[in-house]
XYZ file of C-alpha atoms in Angstrom:
642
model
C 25.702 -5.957 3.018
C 23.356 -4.112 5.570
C 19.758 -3.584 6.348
C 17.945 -0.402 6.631
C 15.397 -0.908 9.387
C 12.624 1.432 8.571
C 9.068 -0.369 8.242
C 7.200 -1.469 11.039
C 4.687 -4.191 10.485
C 0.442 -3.534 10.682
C -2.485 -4.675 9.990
C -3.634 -2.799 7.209
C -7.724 -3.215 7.544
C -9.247 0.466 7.669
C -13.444 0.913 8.280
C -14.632 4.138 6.486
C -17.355 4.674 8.938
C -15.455 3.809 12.029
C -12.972 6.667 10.567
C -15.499 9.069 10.301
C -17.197 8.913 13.692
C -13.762 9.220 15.059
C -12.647 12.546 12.977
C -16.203 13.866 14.239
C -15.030 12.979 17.928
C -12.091 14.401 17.870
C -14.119 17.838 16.042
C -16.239 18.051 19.036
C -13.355 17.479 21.900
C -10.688 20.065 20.243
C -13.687 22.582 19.829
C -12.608 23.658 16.137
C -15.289 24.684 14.040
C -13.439 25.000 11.179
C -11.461 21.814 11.485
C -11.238 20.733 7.614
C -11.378 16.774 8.639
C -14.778 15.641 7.568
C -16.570 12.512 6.972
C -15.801 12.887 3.362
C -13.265 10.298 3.850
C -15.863 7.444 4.887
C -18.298 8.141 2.098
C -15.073 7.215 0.208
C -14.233 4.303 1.662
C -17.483 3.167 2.288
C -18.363 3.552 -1.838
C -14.723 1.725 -2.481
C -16.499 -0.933 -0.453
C -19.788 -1.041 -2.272
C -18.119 -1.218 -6.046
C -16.035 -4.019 -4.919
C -18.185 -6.076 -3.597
C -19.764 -5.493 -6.486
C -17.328 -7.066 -9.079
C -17.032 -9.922 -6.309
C -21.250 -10.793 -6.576
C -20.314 -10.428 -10.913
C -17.659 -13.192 -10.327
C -20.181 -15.309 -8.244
C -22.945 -15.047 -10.761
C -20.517 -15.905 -13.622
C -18.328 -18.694 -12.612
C -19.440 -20.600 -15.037
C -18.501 -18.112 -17.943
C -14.991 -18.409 -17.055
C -13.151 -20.035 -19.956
C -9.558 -20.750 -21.571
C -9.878 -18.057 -24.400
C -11.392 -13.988 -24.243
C -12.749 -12.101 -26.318
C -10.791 -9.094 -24.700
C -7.581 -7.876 -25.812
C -4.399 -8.659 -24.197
C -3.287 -5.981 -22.156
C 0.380 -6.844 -23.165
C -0.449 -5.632 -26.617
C -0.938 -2.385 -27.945
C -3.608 -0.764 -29.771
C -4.204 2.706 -31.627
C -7.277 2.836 -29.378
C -5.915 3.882 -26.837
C -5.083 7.646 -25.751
C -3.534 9.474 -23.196
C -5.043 10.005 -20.301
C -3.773 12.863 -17.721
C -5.116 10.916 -14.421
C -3.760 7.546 -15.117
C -0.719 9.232 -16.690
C -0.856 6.085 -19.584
C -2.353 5.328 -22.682
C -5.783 3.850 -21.971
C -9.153 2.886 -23.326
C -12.147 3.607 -21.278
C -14.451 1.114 -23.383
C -13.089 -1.988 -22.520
C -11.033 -3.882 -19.924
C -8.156 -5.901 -20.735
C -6.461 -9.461 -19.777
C -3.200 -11.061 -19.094
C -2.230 -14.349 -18.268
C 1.071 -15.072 -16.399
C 3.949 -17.188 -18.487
C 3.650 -19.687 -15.230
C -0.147 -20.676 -15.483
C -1.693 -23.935 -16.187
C -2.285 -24.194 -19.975
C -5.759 -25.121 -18.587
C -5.888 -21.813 -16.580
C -9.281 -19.414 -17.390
C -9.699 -15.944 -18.134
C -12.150 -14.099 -16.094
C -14.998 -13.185 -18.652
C -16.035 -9.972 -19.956
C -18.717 -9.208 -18.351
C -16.392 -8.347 -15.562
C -14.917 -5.969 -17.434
C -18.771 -4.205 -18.000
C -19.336 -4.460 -14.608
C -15.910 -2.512 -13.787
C -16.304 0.122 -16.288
C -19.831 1.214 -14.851
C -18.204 1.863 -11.610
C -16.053 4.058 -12.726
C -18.809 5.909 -14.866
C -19.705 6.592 -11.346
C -16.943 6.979 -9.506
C -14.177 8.343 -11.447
C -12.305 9.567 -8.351
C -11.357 5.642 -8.325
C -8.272 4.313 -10.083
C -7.400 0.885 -11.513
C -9.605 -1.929 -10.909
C -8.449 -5.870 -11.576
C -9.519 -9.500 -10.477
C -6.665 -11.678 -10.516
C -6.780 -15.710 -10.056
C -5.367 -17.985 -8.235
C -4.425 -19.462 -11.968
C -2.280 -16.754 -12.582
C -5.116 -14.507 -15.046
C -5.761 -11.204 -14.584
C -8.716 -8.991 -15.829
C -7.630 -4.672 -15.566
C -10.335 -1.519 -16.251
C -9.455 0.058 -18.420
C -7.760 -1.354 -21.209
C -3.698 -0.344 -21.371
C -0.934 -1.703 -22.867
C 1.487 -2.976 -20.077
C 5.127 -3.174 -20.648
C 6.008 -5.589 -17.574
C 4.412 -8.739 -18.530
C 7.262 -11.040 -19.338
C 7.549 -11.173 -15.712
C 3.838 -10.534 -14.486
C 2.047 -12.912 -12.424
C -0.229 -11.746 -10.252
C 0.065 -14.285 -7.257
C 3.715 -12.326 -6.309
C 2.015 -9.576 -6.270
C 1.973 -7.867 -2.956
C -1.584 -7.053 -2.531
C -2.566 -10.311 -3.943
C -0.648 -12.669 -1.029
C -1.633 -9.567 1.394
C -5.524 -10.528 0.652
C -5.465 -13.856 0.422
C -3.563 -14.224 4.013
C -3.824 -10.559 5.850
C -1.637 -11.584 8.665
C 1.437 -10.375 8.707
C 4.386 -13.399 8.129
C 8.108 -14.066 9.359
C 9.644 -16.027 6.945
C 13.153 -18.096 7.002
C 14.497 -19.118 3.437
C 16.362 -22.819 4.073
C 18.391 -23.579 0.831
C 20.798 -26.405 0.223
C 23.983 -25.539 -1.411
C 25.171 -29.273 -1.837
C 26.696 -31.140 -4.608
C 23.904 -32.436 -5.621
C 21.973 -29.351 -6.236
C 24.255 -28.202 -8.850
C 22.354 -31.379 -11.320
C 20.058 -30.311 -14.247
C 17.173 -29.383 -13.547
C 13.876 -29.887 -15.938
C 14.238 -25.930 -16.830
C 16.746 -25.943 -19.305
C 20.108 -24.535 -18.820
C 19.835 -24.021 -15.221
C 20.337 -26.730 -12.442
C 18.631 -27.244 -9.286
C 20.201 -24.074 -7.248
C 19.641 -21.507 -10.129
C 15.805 -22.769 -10.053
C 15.647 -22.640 -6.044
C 17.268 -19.186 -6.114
C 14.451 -17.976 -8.679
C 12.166 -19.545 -6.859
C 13.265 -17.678 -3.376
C 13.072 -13.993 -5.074
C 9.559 -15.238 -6.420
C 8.472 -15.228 -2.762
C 10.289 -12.590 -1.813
C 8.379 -10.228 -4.355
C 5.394 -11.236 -2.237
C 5.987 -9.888 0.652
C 5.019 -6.259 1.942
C 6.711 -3.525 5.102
C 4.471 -5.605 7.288
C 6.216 -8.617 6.710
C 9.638 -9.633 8.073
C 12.365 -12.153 6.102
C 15.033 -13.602 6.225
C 17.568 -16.672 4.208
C 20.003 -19.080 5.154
C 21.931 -21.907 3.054
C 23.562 -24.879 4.448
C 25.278 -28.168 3.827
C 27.511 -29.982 5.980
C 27.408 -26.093 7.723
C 24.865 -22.924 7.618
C 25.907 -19.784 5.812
C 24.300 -16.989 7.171
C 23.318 -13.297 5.810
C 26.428 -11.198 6.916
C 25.714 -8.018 9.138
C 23.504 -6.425 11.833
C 20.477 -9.045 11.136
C 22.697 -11.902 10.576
C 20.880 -13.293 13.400
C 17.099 -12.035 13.524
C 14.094 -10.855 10.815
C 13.935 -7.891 8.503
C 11.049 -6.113 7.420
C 10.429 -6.280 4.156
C 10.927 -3.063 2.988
C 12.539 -2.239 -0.131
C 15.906 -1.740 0.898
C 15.600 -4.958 2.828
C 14.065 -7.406 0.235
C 17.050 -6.092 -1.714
C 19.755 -7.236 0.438
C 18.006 -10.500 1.049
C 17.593 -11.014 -2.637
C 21.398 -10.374 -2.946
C 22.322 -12.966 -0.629
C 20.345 -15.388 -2.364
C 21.746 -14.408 -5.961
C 25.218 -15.207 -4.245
C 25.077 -18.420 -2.039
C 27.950 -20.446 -4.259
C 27.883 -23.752 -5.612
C 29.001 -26.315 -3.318
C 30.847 -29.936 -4.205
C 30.109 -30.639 -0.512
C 27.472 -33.517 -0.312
C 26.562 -33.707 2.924
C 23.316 -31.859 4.473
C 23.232 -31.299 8.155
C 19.358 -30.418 8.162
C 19.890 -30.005 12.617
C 22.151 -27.119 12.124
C 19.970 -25.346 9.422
C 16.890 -26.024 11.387
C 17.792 -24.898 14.530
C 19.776 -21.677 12.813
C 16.416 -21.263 11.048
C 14.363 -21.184 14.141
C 16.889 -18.928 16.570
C 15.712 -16.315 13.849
C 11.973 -16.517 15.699
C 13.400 -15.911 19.223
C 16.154 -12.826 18.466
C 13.198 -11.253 16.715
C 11.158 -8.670 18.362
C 7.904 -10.790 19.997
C 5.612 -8.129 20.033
C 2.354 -9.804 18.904
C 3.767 -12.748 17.927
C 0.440 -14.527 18.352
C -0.450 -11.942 15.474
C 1.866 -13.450 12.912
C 2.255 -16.499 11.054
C 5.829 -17.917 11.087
C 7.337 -19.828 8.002
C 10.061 -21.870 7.458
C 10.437 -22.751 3.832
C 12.918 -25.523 3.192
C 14.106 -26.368 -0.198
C 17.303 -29.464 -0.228
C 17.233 -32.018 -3.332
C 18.002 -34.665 -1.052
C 17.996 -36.349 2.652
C 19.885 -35.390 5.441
C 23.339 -37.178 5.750
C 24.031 -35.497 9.247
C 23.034 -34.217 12.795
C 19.675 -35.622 14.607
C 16.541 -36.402 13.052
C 14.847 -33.263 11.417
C 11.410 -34.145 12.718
C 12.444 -34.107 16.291
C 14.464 -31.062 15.873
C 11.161 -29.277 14.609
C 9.719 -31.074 17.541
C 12.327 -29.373 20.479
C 13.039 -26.342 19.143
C 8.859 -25.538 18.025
C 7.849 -26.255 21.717
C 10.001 -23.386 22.432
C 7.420 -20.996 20.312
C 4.795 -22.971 21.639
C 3.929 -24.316 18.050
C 3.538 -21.311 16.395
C 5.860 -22.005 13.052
C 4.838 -23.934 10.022
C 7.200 -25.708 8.041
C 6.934 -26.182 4.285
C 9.517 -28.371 2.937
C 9.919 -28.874 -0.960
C 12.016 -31.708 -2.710
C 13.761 -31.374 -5.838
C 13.656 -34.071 -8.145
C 13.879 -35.578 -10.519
C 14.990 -39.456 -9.639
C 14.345 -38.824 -5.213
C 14.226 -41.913 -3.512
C 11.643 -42.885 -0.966
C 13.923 -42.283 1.978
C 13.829 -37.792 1.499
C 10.231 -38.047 0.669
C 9.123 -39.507 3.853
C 11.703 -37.504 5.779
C 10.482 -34.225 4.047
C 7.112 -35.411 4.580
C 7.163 -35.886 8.030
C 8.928 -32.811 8.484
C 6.065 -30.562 7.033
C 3.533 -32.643 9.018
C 5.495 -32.309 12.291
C 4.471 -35.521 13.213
C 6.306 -35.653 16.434
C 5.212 -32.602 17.413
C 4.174 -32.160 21.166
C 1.003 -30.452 21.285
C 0.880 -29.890 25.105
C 2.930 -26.871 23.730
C 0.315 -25.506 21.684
C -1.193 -26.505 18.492
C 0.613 -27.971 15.706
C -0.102 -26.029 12.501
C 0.434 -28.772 9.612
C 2.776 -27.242 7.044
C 2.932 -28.443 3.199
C 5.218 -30.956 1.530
C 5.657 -31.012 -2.494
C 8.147 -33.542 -4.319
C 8.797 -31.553 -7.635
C 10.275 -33.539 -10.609
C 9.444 -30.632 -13.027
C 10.741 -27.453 -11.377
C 9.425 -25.129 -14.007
C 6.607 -24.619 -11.434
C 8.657 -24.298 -7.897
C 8.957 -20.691 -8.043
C 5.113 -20.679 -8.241
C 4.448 -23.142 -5.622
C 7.003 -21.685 -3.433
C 5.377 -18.252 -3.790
C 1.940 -18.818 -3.118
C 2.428 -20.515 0.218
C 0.319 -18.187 1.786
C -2.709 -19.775 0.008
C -2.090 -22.495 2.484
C -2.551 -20.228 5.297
C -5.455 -18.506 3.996
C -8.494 -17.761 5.667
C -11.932 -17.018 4.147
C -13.202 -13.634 4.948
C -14.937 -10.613 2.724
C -13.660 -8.013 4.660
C -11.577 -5.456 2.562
C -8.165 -4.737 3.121
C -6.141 -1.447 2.201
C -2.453 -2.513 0.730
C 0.532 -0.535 2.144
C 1.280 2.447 -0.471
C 3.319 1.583 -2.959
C 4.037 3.510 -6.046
C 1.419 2.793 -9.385
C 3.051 0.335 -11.193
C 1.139 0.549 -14.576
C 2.027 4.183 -14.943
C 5.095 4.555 -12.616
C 3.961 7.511 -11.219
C 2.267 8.576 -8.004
C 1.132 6.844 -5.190
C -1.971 4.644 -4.356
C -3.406 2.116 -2.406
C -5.024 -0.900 -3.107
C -8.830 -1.771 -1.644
C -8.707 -5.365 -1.933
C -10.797 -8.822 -0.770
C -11.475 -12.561 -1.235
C -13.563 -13.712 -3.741
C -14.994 -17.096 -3.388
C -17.020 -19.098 -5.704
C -18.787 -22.307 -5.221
C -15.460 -24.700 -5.986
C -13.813 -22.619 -2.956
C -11.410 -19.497 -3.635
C -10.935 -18.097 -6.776
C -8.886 -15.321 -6.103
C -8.715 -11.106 -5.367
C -10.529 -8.193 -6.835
C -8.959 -4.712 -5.967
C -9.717 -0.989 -6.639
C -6.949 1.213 -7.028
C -7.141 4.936 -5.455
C -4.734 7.649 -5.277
C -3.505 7.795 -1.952
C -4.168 12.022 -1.907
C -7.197 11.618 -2.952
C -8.316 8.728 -0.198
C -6.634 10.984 2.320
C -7.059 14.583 0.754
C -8.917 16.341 4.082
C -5.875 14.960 6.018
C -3.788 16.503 3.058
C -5.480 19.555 3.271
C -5.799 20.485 6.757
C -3.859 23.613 7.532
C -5.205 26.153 9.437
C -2.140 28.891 8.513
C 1.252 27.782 9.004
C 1.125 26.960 12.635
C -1.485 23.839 12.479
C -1.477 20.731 10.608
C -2.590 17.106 10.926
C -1.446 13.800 9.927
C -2.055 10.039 10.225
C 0.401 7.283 11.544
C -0.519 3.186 12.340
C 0.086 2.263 16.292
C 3.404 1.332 15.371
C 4.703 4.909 14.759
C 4.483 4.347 10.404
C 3.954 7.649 8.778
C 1.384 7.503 6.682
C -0.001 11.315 6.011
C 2.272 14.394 6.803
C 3.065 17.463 5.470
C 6.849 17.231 5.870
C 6.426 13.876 3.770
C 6.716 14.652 -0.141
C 3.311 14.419 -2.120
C 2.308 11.424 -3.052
C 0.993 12.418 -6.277
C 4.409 12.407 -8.342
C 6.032 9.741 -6.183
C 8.379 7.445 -8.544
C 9.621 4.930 -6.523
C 7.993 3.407 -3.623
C 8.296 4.905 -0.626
C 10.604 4.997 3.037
C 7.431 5.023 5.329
C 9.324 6.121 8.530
C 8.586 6.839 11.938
C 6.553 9.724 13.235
C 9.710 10.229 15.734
C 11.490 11.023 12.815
C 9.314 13.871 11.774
C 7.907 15.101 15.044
C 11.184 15.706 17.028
C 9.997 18.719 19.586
C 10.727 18.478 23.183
C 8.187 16.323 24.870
C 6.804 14.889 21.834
C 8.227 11.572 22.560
C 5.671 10.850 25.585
C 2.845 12.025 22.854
C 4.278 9.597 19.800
C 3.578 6.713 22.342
C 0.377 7.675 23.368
C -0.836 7.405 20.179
C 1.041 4.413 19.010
C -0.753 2.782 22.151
C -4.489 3.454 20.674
C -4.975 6.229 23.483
C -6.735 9.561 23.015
C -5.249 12.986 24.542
C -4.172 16.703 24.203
C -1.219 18.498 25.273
C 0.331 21.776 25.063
C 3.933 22.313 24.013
C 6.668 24.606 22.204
C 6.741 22.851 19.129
C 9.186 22.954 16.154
C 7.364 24.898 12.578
C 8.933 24.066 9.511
C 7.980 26.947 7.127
C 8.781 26.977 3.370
C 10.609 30.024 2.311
C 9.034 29.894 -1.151
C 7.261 27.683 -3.598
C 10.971 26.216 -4.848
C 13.144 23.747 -3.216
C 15.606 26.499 -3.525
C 14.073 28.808 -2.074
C 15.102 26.724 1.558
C 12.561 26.973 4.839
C 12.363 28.733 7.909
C 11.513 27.073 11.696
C 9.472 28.838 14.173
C 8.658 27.490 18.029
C 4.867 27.927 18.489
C 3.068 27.189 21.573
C 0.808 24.063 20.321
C -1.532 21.903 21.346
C -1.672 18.095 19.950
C -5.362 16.134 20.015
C -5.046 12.963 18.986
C -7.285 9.757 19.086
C -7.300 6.357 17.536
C -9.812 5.187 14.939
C -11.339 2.000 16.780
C -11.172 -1.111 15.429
C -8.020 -0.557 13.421
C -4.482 0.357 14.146
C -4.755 3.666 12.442
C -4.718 7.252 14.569
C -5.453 11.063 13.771
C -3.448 13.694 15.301
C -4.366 17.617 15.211
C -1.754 20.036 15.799
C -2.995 23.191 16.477
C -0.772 26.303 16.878
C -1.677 28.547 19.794
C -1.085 31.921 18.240
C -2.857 35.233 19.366
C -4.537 36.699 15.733
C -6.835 40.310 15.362
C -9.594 39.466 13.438
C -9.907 41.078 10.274
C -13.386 42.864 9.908
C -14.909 43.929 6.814
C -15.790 47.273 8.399
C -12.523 48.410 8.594
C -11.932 48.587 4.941
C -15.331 50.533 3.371
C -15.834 49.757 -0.386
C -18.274 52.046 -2.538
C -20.761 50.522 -5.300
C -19.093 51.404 -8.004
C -15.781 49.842 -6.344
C -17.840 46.273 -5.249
C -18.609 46.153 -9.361
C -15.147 45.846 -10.204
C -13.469 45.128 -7.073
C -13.587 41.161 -8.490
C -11.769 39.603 -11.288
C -11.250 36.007 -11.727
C -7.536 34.664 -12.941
C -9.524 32.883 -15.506
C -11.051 35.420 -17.516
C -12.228 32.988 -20.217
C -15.025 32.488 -18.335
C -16.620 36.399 -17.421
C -17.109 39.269 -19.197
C -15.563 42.682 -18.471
C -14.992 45.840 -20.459
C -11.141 46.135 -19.210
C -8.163 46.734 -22.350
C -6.644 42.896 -22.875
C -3.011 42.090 -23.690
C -1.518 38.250 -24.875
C 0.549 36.608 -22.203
C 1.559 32.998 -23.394
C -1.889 33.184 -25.446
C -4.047 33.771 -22.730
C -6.203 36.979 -22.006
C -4.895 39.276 -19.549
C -5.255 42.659 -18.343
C -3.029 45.533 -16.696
C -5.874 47.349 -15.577
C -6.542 45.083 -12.597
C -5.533 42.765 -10.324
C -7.168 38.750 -10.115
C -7.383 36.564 -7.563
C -7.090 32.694 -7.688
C -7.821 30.434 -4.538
C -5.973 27.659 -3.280
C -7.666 24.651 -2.137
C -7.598 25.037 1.211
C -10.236 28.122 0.813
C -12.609 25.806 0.578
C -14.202 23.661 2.744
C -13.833 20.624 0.789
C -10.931 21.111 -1.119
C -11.491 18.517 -3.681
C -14.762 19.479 -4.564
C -12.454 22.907 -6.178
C -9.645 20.441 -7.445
C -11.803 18.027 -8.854
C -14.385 20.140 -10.483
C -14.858 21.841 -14.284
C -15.088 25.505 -13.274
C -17.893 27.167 -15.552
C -19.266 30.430 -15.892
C -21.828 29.797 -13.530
C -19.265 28.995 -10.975
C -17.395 32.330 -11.315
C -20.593 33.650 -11.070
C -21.164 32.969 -7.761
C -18.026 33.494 -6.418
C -18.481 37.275 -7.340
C -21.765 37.903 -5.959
C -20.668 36.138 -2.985
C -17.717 38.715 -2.504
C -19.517 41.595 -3.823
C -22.901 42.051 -2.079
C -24.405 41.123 0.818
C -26.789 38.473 -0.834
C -25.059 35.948 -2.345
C -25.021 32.417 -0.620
C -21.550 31.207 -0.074
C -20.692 28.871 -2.604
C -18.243 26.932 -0.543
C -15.786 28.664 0.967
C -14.066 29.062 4.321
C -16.076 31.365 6.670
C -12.348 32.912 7.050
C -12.173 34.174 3.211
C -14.466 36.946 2.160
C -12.676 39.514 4.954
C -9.147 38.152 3.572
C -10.251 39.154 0.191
């Protein structure tokens, strides 16, 4: 087995406003009027912001509605109420929300209550460029706007999902999988037909499913010996991309039954931690580091556990926590002290730093371990209200197109309660980014300071995306001569321009078959980083010599600026030209139409997003016809094209 090493790891917390001001600075120091990047995309952000914290004040002010039954339907369920809608791309209902409740929670876990739901469906009476919206608990229920019938939920909790553990402990994680492959391990378990290793194995994908690109992973097993992953990272982290968490969960699926007793916890321990020191250090002090260690018994070999912790932690000056979890049923006293004292380090030196205490959990009934494996990152939480934006990852109530989850802690007076998120399509969050083109020679896209693609027109649209995607490298994308020394600029949060012959990619057509062209342009790169986050902007602007077209050159009579404009859509004018039927509609072959493209606009999605009416056409004609009419949004660039 192999890793593909594509993800690099970031902290995903973006500030609208902060995003803004820096589009506007970068406006004013390349000198573009026209530049299509406006502060559209903080007035989105910064209303995401506003409707979320919304639903969190609703969950405040009704923690004590909270109860074991709801009056909403099960979103596992379905309903003849529900109807197709094209922008979720799934059978919805807009009047109500909907709840599920994982097969793992307490029987004395509580639903949110329905005035939730209200609250959620108002917002998006008011914002309906916004997606999805649930609050999930740290119970395992879940409350989604709107109402839709869900086909996953045999296997649905929401603590493994991504965004959930990404909110409830932002930092980014390295995590080492310890799993004892003894004799003893093979013993029935409480779940029935399935022993101790089957369980721990579940258990280990459970956390797994957690992670996201930002975090890195990796598993050993051991008994008398360690059995390592096989391959190029048989010896340090991967991130957890796709690919990865794959590979990892394979290795897990197939660590073998053992009728080896002994456990040699020194050798798996200090395996376990060599893992932090081959990895990359780069901001280590920016990660937490995990060692979960799962064994159904005590240690029959090697040197005490605790003061292996103790030696080889002093190394990483402290920095990795150690959750150890005992498998019972019928453990003696001797493993639950030593598993104890592992988790609490409690020979730790802490000269060497500060010990962070870990967590320790004897479990005779294991029907819960995956669960309390999984959400080990509660542990490490810290309370904060500031939002979060999830990597992208592919909507996974529809299956179709990407999005990005605006997510934060909600507290309530008992402590945490768990995460409310708003769902938005990633085009539409970053649509001016999208949309920037200034012909085929200028472009712009977005990366993190680690080089992670996350806008670019080479990349395919996010809109019909299936499967999550490869976010890779700007390198990858941006491969001119002397672009290298401007990648790391902006991966290093500085600010710049330079001037090079740069590589075009030009699409031959509107088909995939129809193959692309390259051109070398003369262009000039601005880029700058949005402060504050690890996000930066990047203009490319083709230096090409253009004759401006001027509406003088081509003279038009009257009677030729009457009929000089026809709309494709003629449904919505009136003309005196002979119609045919083409596929039902109402065409002519007297003249010819013209239909815009987004980018003729100034903001796009105000075209996209919009109901066209007659009024609308209206104005676009005057506007192109005469002298008077007010320009009704479009590029100052369009009326001479036309």
């Amino acid at each position: 087995m192999t890793f593909f090493h594509t993800a690099i790891g970031v902290d995903e917390i973006l500030n609208g406003q902060q995003l803004s001001n820096r589009l506007k600075e970068i406006k004013r120091g390349v000198g573009v009027d026209h530049m299509q990047i406006r502060s559209s995309i903080s007035s989105s952000l910064s209303e995401l912001k506003k409707r979320l914290d919304i639903v969190a004040e609703k969950v405040l002010d009704k923690e004590n509605s909270f109860s074991k039954t709801s009056s909403l339907p099960p979103c596992c369920r379905s309903s003849p109420s529900y109807q197709y809608d094209p922008k979720f791309r799934k059978e919805v209902n807009f009047d109500t929300a909907c709840v599920i409740k994982s097969s793992l929670a307490d029987n004395e876990a509580l639903f949110p209550p329905a005035d939730i739901g209200v609250t959620m469906k108002n917002k998006y009476e008011n914002n309906k460029n916004i997606l999805w919206q649930h609050y999930s608990t740290i119970e395992g229920t879940s409350i989604i706007y709107p109402a839709t019938n869900w086909t996953r939920c045999s296997d649905f909790d929401p603590r493994w999902r991504p965004e959930f553990s990404a909110t409830a402990s932002p930092r980014p994680k390295d995590i080492v999988i310890v799993i004892a492959s003894t004799r003893s391990m093979k013993d029935p378990s409480s779940v029935p037909n399935k022993h101790k290793l089957v369980v721990a194995k579940e258990a280990a994908h459970a956390v797994i499913n957690t992670l996201n690109p930002n975090d890195r992973v990796s598993a050993i097993s051991f008994n008398s010996d360690v059995r390592r992953e096989p391959g190029c990272y048989s010896d340090m982290l991967a991130f957890a991309t796709k690919q990865n968490m794959k590979t990892v969960k394979e290795f897990v699926s197939l660590i073998p039954d053992s009728t080896i007793n002994d456990q040699n916890f020194e050798k798996a321990l200090t395996v376990a931690f060599s893992y932090f020191k081959s990895s990359s250090n780069d901001s280590v002090s920016e990660r937490d580091q995990i060692i979960l260690f799962v064994t159904a018994g005590e240690k029959t070999k090697g040197k005490d556990p605790v003061e292996v912790i103790r030696d080889e932690n002093m190394k990483l000056q402290n920095r990795v926590v150690v959750f150890t979890y005992l498998l019972g049923p019928g453990s003696t006293d001797n493993p639950k002290k030593q598993l104890r004292e592992m988790a609490e380090q409690i020979q730790s030196n802490t000269s060497y730093g500060s010990v962070r205490i870990g967590q320790y959990k004897n479990l005779d009934n294991l029907q819960t371990l995956a669960i309390d494996m999984s959400t080990f990152y509660l542990h490490l939480r810290k309370p904060s209200v500031d939002p979060i934006y999830t990597v992208p990852y592919v909507d996974p109530f529809s299956g179709i197109g990407l999005m990005t989850s605006m997510c934060r802690q909600v507290s309530i007076t008992q402590g945490f309660n768990g995460v409310a998120c708003t769902d938005v399509k990633v085009s539409e969050l970053l649509k001016d980014v999208e949309y920037f083109e200034e012909g085929n020679s200028s472009y712009a896209f977005m990366i993190d300071k680690t080089g992670r693609t996350i806008v670019h027109p080479l990349l395919p649209d996010p809109t019909y995306l299936q499967t999550d995607p490869v976010l890779v490298d700007i390198t990858t994308l941006e491969r001119s001569p002397g672009s290298d020394n401007i990648m790391s600029s902006i991966k290093s949060g500085l600010s710049g321009n330079k001037t090079l012959l740069t590589y075009f990619t030009i699409p031959r057509g509107n088909l995939i078959n129809d193959g692309t062209s390259f051109r070398i342009v003369n262009a000039t790169f601005y880029w700058s980083p949005v402060e504050n986050t690890d996000f930066s902007i990047c203009i490319v602007l083709g230096n090409e010599i253009h004759s401006e077209i001027s509406e003088s050159n081509f003279p038009i009579s009257s009677e030729d600026l009457k009929n000089c404009f026809m709309y494709h859509n003629r449904s919505l004018s009136v003309d005196n030209f002979r119609d045919c039927r083409f596929n039902s509609r109402r065409v002519t072959l007297d003249r010819t139409s013209i239909k815009f493209t987004p980018s003729a606009f100034v903001y796009p999605f105000q075209y996209t997003d919009k109901e066209e009416t007659a009024v609308d056409i209206g104005n676009y004609k005057r506007f192109f016809t005469s002298n008077s009419g007010d320009n009704p949004g479009f590029q100052e660039s369009v009326r001479p094209d036309v």
